[in-house]
Amino acid sequence: MDMLNFGIVFPLLPSIAEEFNASAMQVGSLATFFSVAQVIFTPVLGWASDKFGRRPVLLIAVAGTTASTVLTGAAWNFTIMCVARAINGASGGTVGIANAYIADVTNSIEKPTYISYLQACNSVGIIIGPALGGALSRWGFALPCYVSAALSGLNFLVALFFLVEPRSSQREAAVNLTHPTPDEGAQEGTTGTGIHENVHSAVGSNARLRTRASSVDTGLDYIPCSAGLLFAAGFLFMLGFASFESVTGYYLMDRLFNHNKETSGQFYGLLFTIAGIAMLLTALFIYKPLLGCIGEFPTVALGGVFRCAGFLGMSFATSPVLFACAAIVQVVGGNLISPTTSSLLTTICSKKIYGKALGYQQSFQSVARIFAPTIFGYLYDHYDQRLTFWINAATTVIAVPLILAVPRPASPMNAQEVEQNCDSLERQKSVPPTLPSLEGTEHHPTLRRQLSRSATESHQSQSLQPVVEDA
């Protein structure tokens, strides 16, 4: 619905320019206001979803989209139009929260597939939105905005009555038992009792150093440094998509349609529809089987090959048909990469910060949308018109290794291991009977902790032995 809202308003820019007698620069500033607001507020929405829950933040965001779209249709001057688009950008950071919601309710195997389904839904918005907006624009820009606002309002009602807050799963409970927070470990360690101190000791500082590249194993609320590789890759990929939006229309008109604005414009709209269909089919019928056959990282590498070949093919295409075929290859390649990128980000981050991490990812992508039209427009006007496609092929070559370089955390336990470990941990009600009593002794506090840890580890090792053998 958010992509549909964006798609409906996107074709209205000429009508808006005519209504307010705005220059091309002023109309371009609408996209800038939208993207800048999205850069600023998307991480805030992600953080709020981690702290207050996914559902209330999604409801607020959808309500903001509805209100801003009404204001867009009712704008009485260009300043109000800019304010409306800024509010729409600020409330449009729902992709990261939706990805975080999916990560909350799926396991590591299901997660990439369901994130690709979310992108398939975005593809439907790309297909329907511009067509609906273009069809309604003959009655002015206000009517499409009100229709879009009504659909967003319907979206709000559906979320209000049917969207539930994700609940913690048994797997999360098991991870919390095996990876306690520092406060829990310190609290249990002061008395020498409880299971958290035992397992915390077994994990030890070496494990924390080993998994510093990810926060999922420690459960700490920091974004690991390795996430920067994914943010950079997302920025480079969005740079390519934004340039595809901003330059392709001119390229088609100048090189393939002999400056025929009407024919090239129709083909450009058709190309977006074809791209949306390719995204939808990739998400529904290609991504999941390919992921099951060759795995995540080979899928990313293959997507990089497709994306690079698609951009190069677009630059050397001698006819609209060849250009469209190359564009499809490029779109398919990008959609083989994007779900894995979002899934991998939640794999290396603690569940506590899914929203914040994915919000930062979307924010970096919004930065690319701000600068891409200016950068690639300048390159198009002053250098080779094919340079845009060559640069995006080169950024693909850079971005794919960044994703492949992300270190993976320790492998998660499967369902059987979780159940067995939970049963074993529940049997340990308190301090093992073999633990010598330390009350009333004159041992140094450090020595007392060491004695308690040693005895507890010995008992735990004996208790878990049958579980290990069964596994």
CSV table of C-alpha atoms in Angstrom, one decimal:
chain,number,residue,atom,x,y,z
A,1,MET,CA,0.0,0.0,0.0
A,2,ASP,CA,2.9,2.4,0.7
A,3,MET,CA,4.4,1.6,-2.7
A,4,LEU,CA,1.0,2.0,-4.3
A,5,ASN,CA,0.6,5.4,-2.6
A,6,PHE,CA,4.0,6.5,-4.0
A,7,GLY,CA,3.3,5.1,-7.4
A,8,ILE,CA,-0.1,7.0,-7.7
A,9,VAL,CA,1.5,10.3,-6.8
A,10,PHE,CA,4.7,9.9,-9.0
A,11,PRO,CA,3.0,10.4,-12.4
A,12,LEU,CA,1.3,13.6,-11.0
A,13,LEU,CA,4.4,15.7,-11.0
A,14,PRO,CA,3.6,17.4,-14.4
A,15,SER,CA,0.1,18.2,-13.2
A,16,ILE,CA,1.5,19.6,-10.0
A,17,ALA,CA,4.0,21.7,-11.9
A,18,GLU,CA,1.2,23.1,-14.1
A,19,GLU,CA,-1.2,23.8,-11.2
A,20,PHE,CA,1.3,25.8,-9.2
A,21,ASN,CA,3.3,27.1,-12.2
A,22,ALA,CA,6.4,25.5,-10.7
A,23,SER,CA,9.7,25.1,-12.4
A,24,ALA,CA,11.5,21.8,-13.0
A,25,MET,CA,13.8,22.6,-10.0
A,26,GLN,CA,10.8,23.2,-7.8
A,27,VAL,CA,9.1,20.0,-8.8
A,28,GLY,CA,12.4,18.1,-8.3
A,29,SER,CA,12.5,19.6,-4.7
A,30,LEU,CA,9.4,17.6,-3.9
A,31,ALA,CA,11.3,14.4,-4.2
A,32,THR,CA,14.2,16.0,-2.2
A,33,PHE,CA,11.9,16.9,0.7
A,34,PHE,CA,10.4,13.4,0.6
A,35,SER,CA,13.7,11.7,0.7
A,36,VAL,CA,15.4,14.0,3.3
A,37,ALA,CA,12.5,13.4,5.7
A,38,GLN,CA,12.7,9.7,5.1
A,39,VAL,CA,16.5,9.7,5.9
A,40,ILE,CA,15.9,11.5,9.2
A,41,PHE,CA,12.8,9.7,10.4
A,42,THR,CA,13.2,6.2,9.2
A,43,PRO,CA,15.8,5.3,11.9
A,44,VAL,CA,13.6,7.0,14.5
A,45,LEU,CA,10.6,4.8,13.5
A,46,GLY,CA,12.8,1.7,13.6
A,47,TRP,CA,14.1,2.6,17.1
A,48,ALA,CA,10.5,3.3,18.2
A,49,SER,CA,9.3,-0.1,16.9
A,50,ASP,CA,12.0,-1.8,18.9
A,51,LYS,CA,11.0,0.1,22.1
A,52,PHE,CA,7.3,0.4,21.8
A,53,GLY,CA,6.3,-2.5,19.4
A,54,ARG,CA,5.9,-2.9,15.7
A,55,ARG,CA,2.1,-2.6,15.6
A,56,PRO,CA,1.7,0.9,17.2
A,57,VAL,CA,4.5,2.4,15.1
A,58,LEU,CA,3.1,0.9,11.9
A,59,LEU,CA,-0.3,2.3,12.7
A,60,ILE,CA,1.1,5.8,13.3
A,61,ALA,CA,3.1,5.6,10.0
A,62,VAL,CA,0.1,4.5,8.0
A,63,ALA,CA,-2.0,7.2,9.6
A,64,GLY,CA,0.7,9.8,8.7
A,65,THR,CA,0.7,8.6,5.1
A,66,THR,CA,-3.0,8.9,4.9
A,67,ALA,CA,-3.0,12.5,6.3
A,68,SER,CA,-0.1,13.6,4.1
A,69,THR,CA,-1.7,12.3,1.0
A,70,VAL,CA,-5.0,14.2,1.8
A,71,LEU,CA,-2.9,17.3,2.4
A,72,THR,CA,-1.2,16.8,-1.0
A,73,GLY,CA,-4.5,16.8,-2.8
A,74,ALA,CA,-5.8,19.8,-0.8
A,75,ALA,CA,-2.6,21.9,-1.0
A,76,TRP,CA,-3.4,25.5,-1.8
A,77,ASN,CA,0.1,26.6,-2.5
A,78,PHE,CA,3.5,25.1,-3.3
A,79,THR,CA,4.8,25.5,0.2
A,80,ILE,CA,2.0,23.3,1.6
A,81,MET,CA,2.7,20.8,-1.1
A,82,CYS,CA,6.4,20.6,0.0
A,83,VAL,CA,5.2,20.1,3.7
A,84,ALA,CA,2.8,17.4,2.6
A,85,ARG,CA,5.5,15.5,0.7
A,86,ALA,CA,7.9,15.8,3.7
A,87,ILE,CA,5.3,14.4,6.0
A,88,ASN,CA,4.7,11.6,3.5
A,89,GLY,CA,8.5,10.8,3.5
A,90,ALA,CA,8.7,10.9,7.3
A,91,SER,CA,5.8,8.4,7.6
A,92,GLY,CA,6.9,6.3,4.7
A,93,GLY,CA,9.7,4.3,6.5
A,94,THR,CA,7.6,1.2,6.9
A,95,VAL,CA,9.6,-1.1,4.8
A,96,GLY,CA,12.3,-1.6,7.5
A,97,ILE,CA,9.6,-2.1,10.2
A,98,ALA,CA,7.8,-4.6,8.0
A,99,ASN,CA,11.0,-6.5,7.5
A,100,ALA,CA,11.7,-6.4,11.2
A,101,TYR,CA,8.1,-7.8,11.8
A,102,ILE,CA,8.8,-10.7,9.4
A,103,ALA,CA,12.1,-11.4,11.1
A,104,ASP,CA,10.3,-11.5,14.5
A,105,VAL,CA,7.9,-14.2,13.4
A,106,THR,CA,10.0,-16.4,11.1
A,107,ASN,CA,13.0,-18.6,11.7
A,108,SER,CA,16.3,-18.3,9.9
A,109,ILE,CA,15.3,-20.6,7.0
A,110,GLU,CA,11.9,-18.9,6.4
A,111,LYS,CA,13.1,-15.3,6.8
A,112,PRO,CA,14.7,-14.7,3.3
A,113,THR,CA,11.7,-16.2,1.5
A,114,TYR,CA,9.1,-14.1,3.4
A,115,ILE,CA,11.2,-10.9,2.9
A,116,SER,CA,11.2,-11.7,-0.8
A,117,TYR,CA,7.3,-12.0,-0.6
A,118,LEU,CA,7.3,-8.5,0.9
A,119,GLN,CA,9.2,-7.3,-2.1
A,120,ALA,CA,6.7,-9.0,-4.3
A,121,CYS,CA,4.0,-6.9,-2.7
A,122,ASN,CA,6.0,-3.8,-3.4
A,123,SER,CA,6.2,-4.9,-7.0
A,124,VAL,CA,2.4,-5.1,-7.2
A,125,GLY,CA,2.4,-1.5,-6.0
A,126,ILE,CA,4.9,-0.5,-8.6
A,127,ILE,CA,2.7,-2.1,-11.3
A,128,ILE,CA,-0.7,-0.7,-10.2
A,129,GLY,CA,0.2,2.6,-8.7
A,130,PRO,CA,1.6,4.5,-11.8
A,131,ALA,CA,-1.1,3.1,-14.0
A,132,LEU,CA,-3.9,4.2,-11.6
A,133,GLY,CA,-2.3,7.6,-11.0
A,134,GLY,CA,-1.9,8.2,-14.7
A,135,ALA,CA,-5.5,7.2,-15.5
A,136,LEU,CA,-6.9,9.5,-12.8
A,137,SER,CA,-4.6,12.4,-13.5
A,138,ARG,CA,-6.9,13.6,-16.4
A,139,TRP,CA,-9.2,15.0,-13.7
A,140,GLY,CA,-6.4,16.9,-12.0
A,141,PHE,CA,-3.9,15.9,-9.3
A,142,ALA,CA,-6.3,16.2,-6.4
A,143,LEU,CA,-8.5,13.2,-7.3
A,144,PRO,CA,-5.7,10.6,-7.5
A,145,CYS,CA,-4.4,11.9,-4.1
A,146,TYR,CA,-7.8,11.4,-2.5
A,147,VAL,CA,-8.1,7.9,-4.0
A,148,SER,CA,-4.7,7.1,-2.7
A,149,ALA,CA,-5.6,8.5,0.8
A,150,ALA,CA,-8.7,6.4,0.8
A,151,LEU,CA,-6.7,3.3,0.1
A,152,SER,CA,-4.2,4.2,2.8
A,153,GLY,CA,-7.1,4.7,5.2
A,154,LEU,CA,-8.4,1.2,4.4
A,155,ASN,CA,-4.9,0.0,5.0
A,156,PHE,CA,-5.0,1.6,8.5
A,157,LEU,CA,-8.3,-0.1,9.3
A,158,VAL,CA,-7.0,-3.5,8.2
A,159,ALA,CA,-3.9,-3.0,10.4
A,160,LEU,CA,-6.0,-1.8,13.3
A,161,PHE,CA,-8.3,-4.8,13.4
A,162,PHE,CA,-6.1,-7.6,12.1
A,163,LEU,CA,-2.4,-6.8,12.8
A,164,VAL,CA,-1.1,-8.3,16.0
A,165,GLU,CA,2.1,-7.6,17.9
A,166,PRO,CA,4.6,-10.4,17.3
A,167,ARG,CA,5.2,-12.6,20.3
A,168,SER,CA,8.4,-14.1,21.6
A,169,SER,CA,8.9,-17.6,20.3
A,170,GLN,CA,10.3,-20.7,22.1
A,171,ARG,CA,13.5,-20.2,20.1
A,172,GLU,CA,13.9,-16.7,21.5
A,173,ALA,CA,13.3,-18.0,25.0
A,174,ALA,CA,16.0,-20.7,24.5
A,175,VAL,CA,18.4,-18.1,23.1
A,176,ASN,CA,17.8,-15.9,26.2
A,177,LEU,CA,18.5,-18.9,28.4
A,178,THR,CA,21.8,-19.8,26.7
A,179,HIS,CA,22.9,-16.2,26.1
A,180,PRO,CA,21.9,-14.1,29.2
A,181,THR,CA,22.4,-10.4,29.3
A,182,PRO,CA,25.3,-8.9,31.3
A,183,ASP,CA,22.9,-7.7,34.0
A,184,GLU,CA,21.3,-11.1,34.4
A,185,GLY,CA,24.7,-12.8,34.6
A,186,ALA,CA,26.0,-10.3,37.1
A,187,GLN,CA,22.9,-10.7,39.2
A,188,GLU,CA,23.1,-14.5,39.3
A,189,GLY,CA,26.8,-14.5,39.8
A,190,THR,CA,26.7,-12.5,43.0
A,191,THR,CA,24.9,-15.3,44.7
A,192,GLY,CA,26.5,-18.2,43.0
A,193,THR,CA,23.1,-19.7,42.2
A,194,GLY,CA,20.9,-20.0,39.0
A,195,ILE,CA,21.4,-21.3,35.6
A,196,HIS,CA,22.3,-18.0,33.9
A,197,GLU,CA,25.7,-17.8,35.7
A,198,ASN,CA,26.5,-21.3,34.7
A,199,VAL,CA,25.8,-20.8,31.1
A,200,HIS,CA,27.4,-17.4,31.1
A,201,SER,CA,30.5,-18.9,32.4
A,202,ALA,CA,30.4,-21.6,29.7
A,203,VAL,CA,30.1,-18.9,27.0
A,204,GLY,CA,32.9,-16.8,28.5
A,205,SER,CA,34.7,-13.8,27.3
A,206,ASN,CA,36.3,-15.7,24.4
A,207,ALA,CA,32.9,-16.3,22.9
A,208,ARG,CA,32.0,-12.6,23.2
A,209,LEU,CA,35.2,-11.7,21.4
A,210,ARG,CA,34.6,-14.4,18.7
A,211,THR,CA,31.1,-13.1,18.0
A,212,ARG,CA,31.8,-9.4,18.3
A,213,ALA,CA,31.0,-9.2,14.6
A,214,SER,CA,27.4,-9.9,15.4
A,215,SER,CA,25.1,-9.0,18.3
A,216,VAL,CA,22.7,-11.9,17.9
A,217,ASP,CA,24.8,-14.3,20.0
A,218,THR,CA,25.5,-11.9,22.8
A,219,GLY,CA,21.9,-10.4,22.8
A,220,LEU,CA,23.4,-6.9,23.2
A,221,ASP,CA,21.8,-3.9,21.7
A,222,TYR,CA,24.5,-2.6,19.4
A,223,ILE,CA,24.7,-2.6,15.6
A,224,PRO,CA,27.8,-4.6,14.7
A,225,CYS,CA,30.5,-3.1,12.5
A,226,SER,CA,29.8,-5.7,9.8
A,227,ALA,CA,26.4,-4.1,9.3
A,228,GLY,CA,28.2,-1.2,7.7
A,229,LEU,CA,29.1,-3.5,4.8
A,230,LEU,CA,25.4,-4.2,4.2
A,231,PHE,CA,24.5,-0.5,4.5
A,232,ALA,CA,27.1,0.4,1.9
A,233,ALA,CA,25.9,-2.4,-0.4
A,234,GLY,CA,22.3,-1.2,0.0
A,235,PHE,CA,23.4,2.4,-0.8
A,236,LEU,CA,25.1,1.3,-4.0
A,237,PHE,CA,22.2,-0.9,-5.1
A,238,MET,CA,19.7,1.9,-4.5
A,239,LEU,CA,22.0,4.3,-6.3
A,240,GLY,CA,21.5,2.1,-9.4
A,241,PHE,CA,17.7,1.9,-9.1
A,242,ALA,CA,17.4,5.7,-8.5
A,243,SER,CA,19.5,6.4,-11.6
A,244,PHE,CA,17.3,3.9,-13.5
A,245,GLU,CA,14.3,6.1,-12.5
A,246,SER,CA,15.9,9.4,-13.3
A,247,VAL,CA,17.9,8.8,-16.5
A,248,THR,CA,16.2,6.0,-18.4
A,249,GLY,CA,13.4,8.1,-19.7
A,250,TYR,CA,15.8,10.6,-21.3
A,251,TYR,CA,18.0,7.8,-22.6
A,252,LEU,CA,15.1,6.1,-24.3
A,253,MET,CA,13.9,9.4,-25.9
A,254,ASP,CA,17.4,10.5,-27.1
A,255,ARG,CA,18.9,7.2,-28.3
A,256,LEU,CA,16.1,4.7,-29.1
A,257,PHE,CA,13.1,6.8,-30.1
A,258,ASN,CA,14.6,9.6,-32.0
A,259,HIS,CA,13.4,12.3,-29.6
A,260,ASN,CA,9.8,11.2,-29.8
A,261,LYS,CA,8.5,12.2,-26.4
A,262,GLU,CA,5.1,10.6,-26.6
A,263,THR,CA,6.3,7.2,-27.8
A,264,SER,CA,9.2,7.1,-25.5
A,265,GLY,CA,7.1,8.1,-22.5
A,266,GLN,CA,4.6,5.3,-23.3
A,267,PHE,CA,7.4,2.8,-23.5
A,268,TYR,CA,8.9,4.0,-20.3
A,269,GLY,CA,5.7,3.5,-18.4
A,270,LEU,CA,5.4,0.0,-20.0
A,271,LEU,CA,9.0,-0.7,-19.0
A,272,PHE,CA,8.1,0.0,-15.3
A,273,THR,CA,5.2,-2.3,-15.5
A,274,ILE,CA,7.3,-5.0,-17.0
A,275,ALA,CA,9.9,-4.5,-14.3
A,276,GLY,CA,7.3,-4.8,-11.6
A,277,ILE,CA,6.0,-8.1,-13.1
A,278,ALA,CA,9.6,-9.4,-13.3
A,279,MET,CA,10.1,-8.5,-9.6
A,280,LEU,CA,6.9,-10.3,-8.7
A,281,LEU,CA,7.7,-13.4,-10.6
A,282,THR,CA,11.2,-13.5,-9.2
A,283,ALA,CA,10.0,-13.3,-5.6
A,284,LEU,CA,7.2,-15.9,-6.1
A,285,PHE,CA,8.8,-18.5,-8.3
A,286,ILE,CA,12.5,-18.1,-8.6
A,287,TYR,CA,14.1,-16.8,-5.4
A,288,LYS,CA,12.9,-19.6,-3.0
A,289,PRO,CA,13.8,-22.6,-5.2
A,290,LEU,CA,17.2,-21.0,-6.1
A,291,LEU,CA,17.9,-20.3,-2.4
A,292,GLY,CA,17.1,-24.0,-1.6
A,293,CYS,CA,19.3,-25.3,-4.3
A,294,ILE,CA,22.5,-23.2,-4.0
A,295,GLY,CA,22.2,-21.3,-0.7
A,296,GLU,CA,22.2,-17.6,0.2
A,297,PHE,CA,25.7,-16.4,-0.8
A,298,PRO,CA,25.7,-18.2,-4.2
A,299,THR,CA,22.3,-16.6,-4.9
A,300,VAL,CA,23.7,-13.2,-4.1
A,301,ALA,CA,26.7,-13.8,-6.4
A,302,LEU,CA,24.4,-15.0,-9.2
A,303,GLY,CA,22.2,-12.0,-8.7
A,304,GLY,CA,25.3,-9.8,-9.0
A,305,VAL,CA,26.2,-11.4,-12.3
A,306,PHE,CA,22.7,-10.8,-13.7
A,307,ARG,CA,22.5,-7.2,-12.5
A,308,CYS,CA,25.9,-6.3,-13.9
A,309,ALA,CA,25.1,-8.0,-17.2
A,310,GLY,CA,21.7,-6.2,-17.3
A,311,PHE,CA,23.2,-2.7,-16.9
A,312,LEU,CA,25.8,-3.4,-19.6
A,313,GLY,CA,23.2,-4.8,-21.9
A,314,MET,CA,21.0,-1.7,-21.5
A,315,SER,CA,24.0,0.5,-22.4
A,316,PHE,CA,24.7,-1.4,-25.7
A,317,ALA,CA,21.0,-2.1,-26.6
A,318,THR,CA,20.2,-1.1,-30.2
A,319,SER,CA,16.5,-1.4,-30.0
A,320,PRO,CA,13.7,-0.9,-27.4
A,321,VAL,CA,13.1,-4.7,-27.2
A,322,LEU,CA,16.7,-5.5,-26.4
A,323,PHE,CA,16.7,-2.7,-23.9
A,324,ALA,CA,13.7,-4.1,-22.2
A,325,CYS,CA,15.2,-7.6,-22.1
A,326,ALA,CA,18.4,-6.3,-20.5
A,327,ALA,CA,16.3,-4.3,-18.0
A,328,ILE,CA,14.5,-7.5,-17.0
A,329,VAL,CA,17.8,-9.3,-16.4
A,330,GLN,CA,19.0,-6.4,-14.3
A,331,VAL,CA,15.8,-6.3,-12.2
A,332,VAL,CA,15.9,-10.1,-11.7
A,333,GLY,CA,19.5,-9.8,-10.5
A,334,GLY,CA,18.6,-7.1,-8.0
A,335,ASN,CA,15.8,-9.1,-6.6
A,336,LEU,CA,18.0,-12.1,-6.0
A,337,ILE,CA,20.2,-9.9,-3.9
A,338,SER,CA,17.9,-7.6,-1.9
A,339,PRO,CA,16.0,-10.1,0.3
A,340,THR,CA,19.2,-11.8,1.3
A,341,THR,CA,20.7,-8.5,2.3
A,342,SER,CA,17.8,-7.6,4.7
A,343,SER,CA,17.7,-11.2,6.0
A,344,LEU,CA,21.4,-11.2,6.7
A,345,LEU,CA,21.2,-7.9,8.6
A,346,THR,CA,18.7,-9.4,11.0
A,347,THR,CA,20.9,-12.5,11.3
A,348,ILE,CA,23.9,-10.5,12.6
A,349,CYS,CA,21.8,-8.2,14.8
A,350,SER,CA,20.1,-8.9,18.1
A,351,LYS,CA,16.3,-9.2,18.0
A,352,LYS,CA,16.2,-6.1,20.3
A,353,ILE,CA,17.4,-3.9,17.5
A,354,TYR,CA,15.8,-5.3,14.3
A,355,GLY,CA,13.8,-2.1,13.7
A,356,LYS,CA,16.7,0.2,14.3
A,357,ALA,CA,19.1,-1.7,12.1
A,358,LEU,CA,16.6,-2.1,9.2
A,359,GLY,CA,15.7,1.6,9.6
A,360,TYR,CA,19.3,2.6,9.1
A,361,GLN,CA,19.4,0.4,6.1
A,362,GLN,CA,16.4,2.1,4.5
A,363,SER,CA,17.8,5.5,5.5
A,364,PHE,CA,21.0,4.8,3.6
A,365,GLN,CA,18.9,3.9,0.6
A,366,SER,CA,17.0,7.1,0.9
A,367,VAL,CA,20.3,9.0,0.9
A,368,ALA,CA,21.0,7.4,-2.5
A,369,ARG,CA,17.7,8.5,-3.8
A,370,ILE,CA,18.5,12.1,-2.8
A,371,PHE,CA,21.8,12.4,-4.7
A,372,ALA,CA,21.3,10.0,-7.6
A,373,PRO,CA,19.1,12.3,-9.8
A,374,THR,CA,21.6,15.1,-9.5
A,375,ILE,CA,24.7,13.1,-10.0
A,376,PHE,CA,23.6,11.0,-12.9
A,377,GLY,CA,21.7,13.8,-14.5
A,378,TYR,CA,24.9,15.8,-14.6
A,379,LEU,CA,26.8,12.9,-16.0
A,380,TYR,CA,24.2,12.3,-18.6
A,381,ASP,CA,24.2,16.0,-19.7
A,382,HIS,CA,28.0,16.4,-19.8
A,383,TYR,CA,29.5,13.0,-20.5
A,384,ASP,CA,28.7,9.8,-22.4
A,385,GLN,CA,24.9,9.1,-22.0
A,386,ARG,CA,25.8,5.4,-21.4
A,387,LEU,CA,28.1,6.3,-18.4
A,388,THR,CA,25.2,5.8,-15.9
A,389,PHE,CA,24.8,2.2,-16.8
A,390,TRP,CA,28.5,1.5,-16.8
A,391,ILE,CA,28.9,3.1,-13.3
A,392,ASN,CA,26.0,1.0,-12.0
A,393,ALA,CA,27.6,-2.2,-13.4
A,394,ALA,CA,30.8,-1.2,-11.6
A,395,THR,CA,29.0,-0.5,-8.3
A,396,THR,CA,27.4,-4.0,-8.5
A,397,VAL,CA,30.9,-5.5,-8.7
A,398,ILE,CA,31.8,-3.5,-5.6
A,399,ALA,CA,28.6,-4.2,-3.6
A,400,VAL,CA,28.4,-8.0,-4.0
A,401,PRO,CA,31.8,-8.7,-2.4
A,402,LEU,CA,30.7,-6.4,0.5
A,403,ILE,CA,27.7,-8.7,1.2
A,404,LEU,CA,29.8,-11.9,0.8
A,405,ALA,CA,32.3,-10.5,3.3
A,406,VAL,CA,29.8,-10.2,6.1
A,407,PRO,CA,30.8,-12.7,8.8
A,408,ARG,CA,28.0,-15.1,9.9
A,409,PRO,CA,27.3,-15.6,13.6
A,410,ALA,CA,27.2,-19.0,15.2
A,411,SER,CA,24.7,-21.4,13.6
A,412,PRO,CA,21.3,-21.2,15.4
A,413,MET,CA,20.1,-24.3,17.2
A,414,ASN,CA,17.5,-26.4,15.4
A,415,ALA,CA,14.1,-27.0,16.9
A,416,GLN,CA,15.1,-30.4,18.4
A,417,GLU,CA,18.2,-29.0,20.1
A,418,VAL,CA,16.1,-26.1,21.5
A,419,GLU,CA,13.6,-28.4,23.0
A,420,GLN,CA,16.2,-30.8,24.5
A,421,ASN,CA,18.2,-27.9,26.0
A,422,CYS,CA,15.1,-26.3,27.4
A,423,ASP,CA,14.1,-29.6,29.1
A,424,SER,CA,17.5,-30.1,30.5
A,425,LEU,CA,17.7,-26.5,31.8
A,426,GLU,CA,14.3,-26.8,33.4
A,427,ARG,CA,15.5,-29.8,35.3
A,428,GLN,CA,18.1,-27.7,37.0
A,429,LYS,CA,15.9,-26.0,39.5
A,430,SER,CA,18.6,-24.4,41.6
A,431,VAL,CA,22.2,-24.9,42.8
A,432,PRO,CA,23.3,-28.5,42.2
A,433,PRO,CA,23.5,-30.6,45.3
A,434,THR,CA,27.2,-31.3,44.6
A,435,LEU,CA,28.0,-27.6,45.0
A,436,PRO,CA,29.8,-27.1,48.4
A,437,SER,CA,28.2,-24.6,50.7
A,438,LEU,CA,30.3,-21.4,50.8
A,439,GLU,CA,28.2,-19.6,53.3
A,440,GLY,CA,30.0,-18.6,56.4
A,441,THR,CA,33.4,-19.1,55.0
A,442,GLU,CA,36.2,-16.6,54.9
A,443,HIS,CA,37.1,-17.1,51.2
A,444,HIS,CA,37.9,-14.1,49.1
A,445,PRO,CA,34.9,-13.1,46.9
A,446,THR,CA,36.8,-13.9,43.7
A,447,LEU,CA,37.8,-17.3,45.0
A,448,ARG,CA,34.2,-18.0,46.1
A,449,ARG,CA,33.0,-17.2,42.5
A,450,GLN,CA,35.6,-19.4,41.0
A,451,LEU,CA,34.7,-22.3,43.3
A,452,SER,CA,31.0,-21.8,42.6
A,453,ARG,CA,31.6,-21.7,38.8
A,454,SER,CA,33.8,-24.8,38.8
A,455,ALA,CA,31.4,-26.9,40.7
A,456,THR,CA,28.4,-25.7,38.7
A,457,GLU,CA,30.2,-26.3,35.4
A,458,SER,CA,31.0,-29.9,36.5
A,459,HIS,CA,27.4,-30.6,37.4
A,460,GLN,CA,26.1,-29.0,34.2
A,461,SER,CA,28.4,-31.0,32.1
A,462,GLN,CA,27.1,-34.2,33.7
A,463,SER,CA,23.5,-33.1,33.3
A,464,LEU,CA,23.8,-32.2,29.6
A,465,GLN,CA,25.8,-35.4,28.7
A,466,PRO,CA,22.6,-37.4,27.8
A,467,VAL,CA,21.3,-34.5,25.7
A,468,VAL,CA,24.6,-34.3,23.8
A,469,GLU,CA,24.6,-38.0,23.1
A,470,ASP,CA,21.0,-37.9,21.9
A,471,ALA,CA,21.7,-35.0,19.6
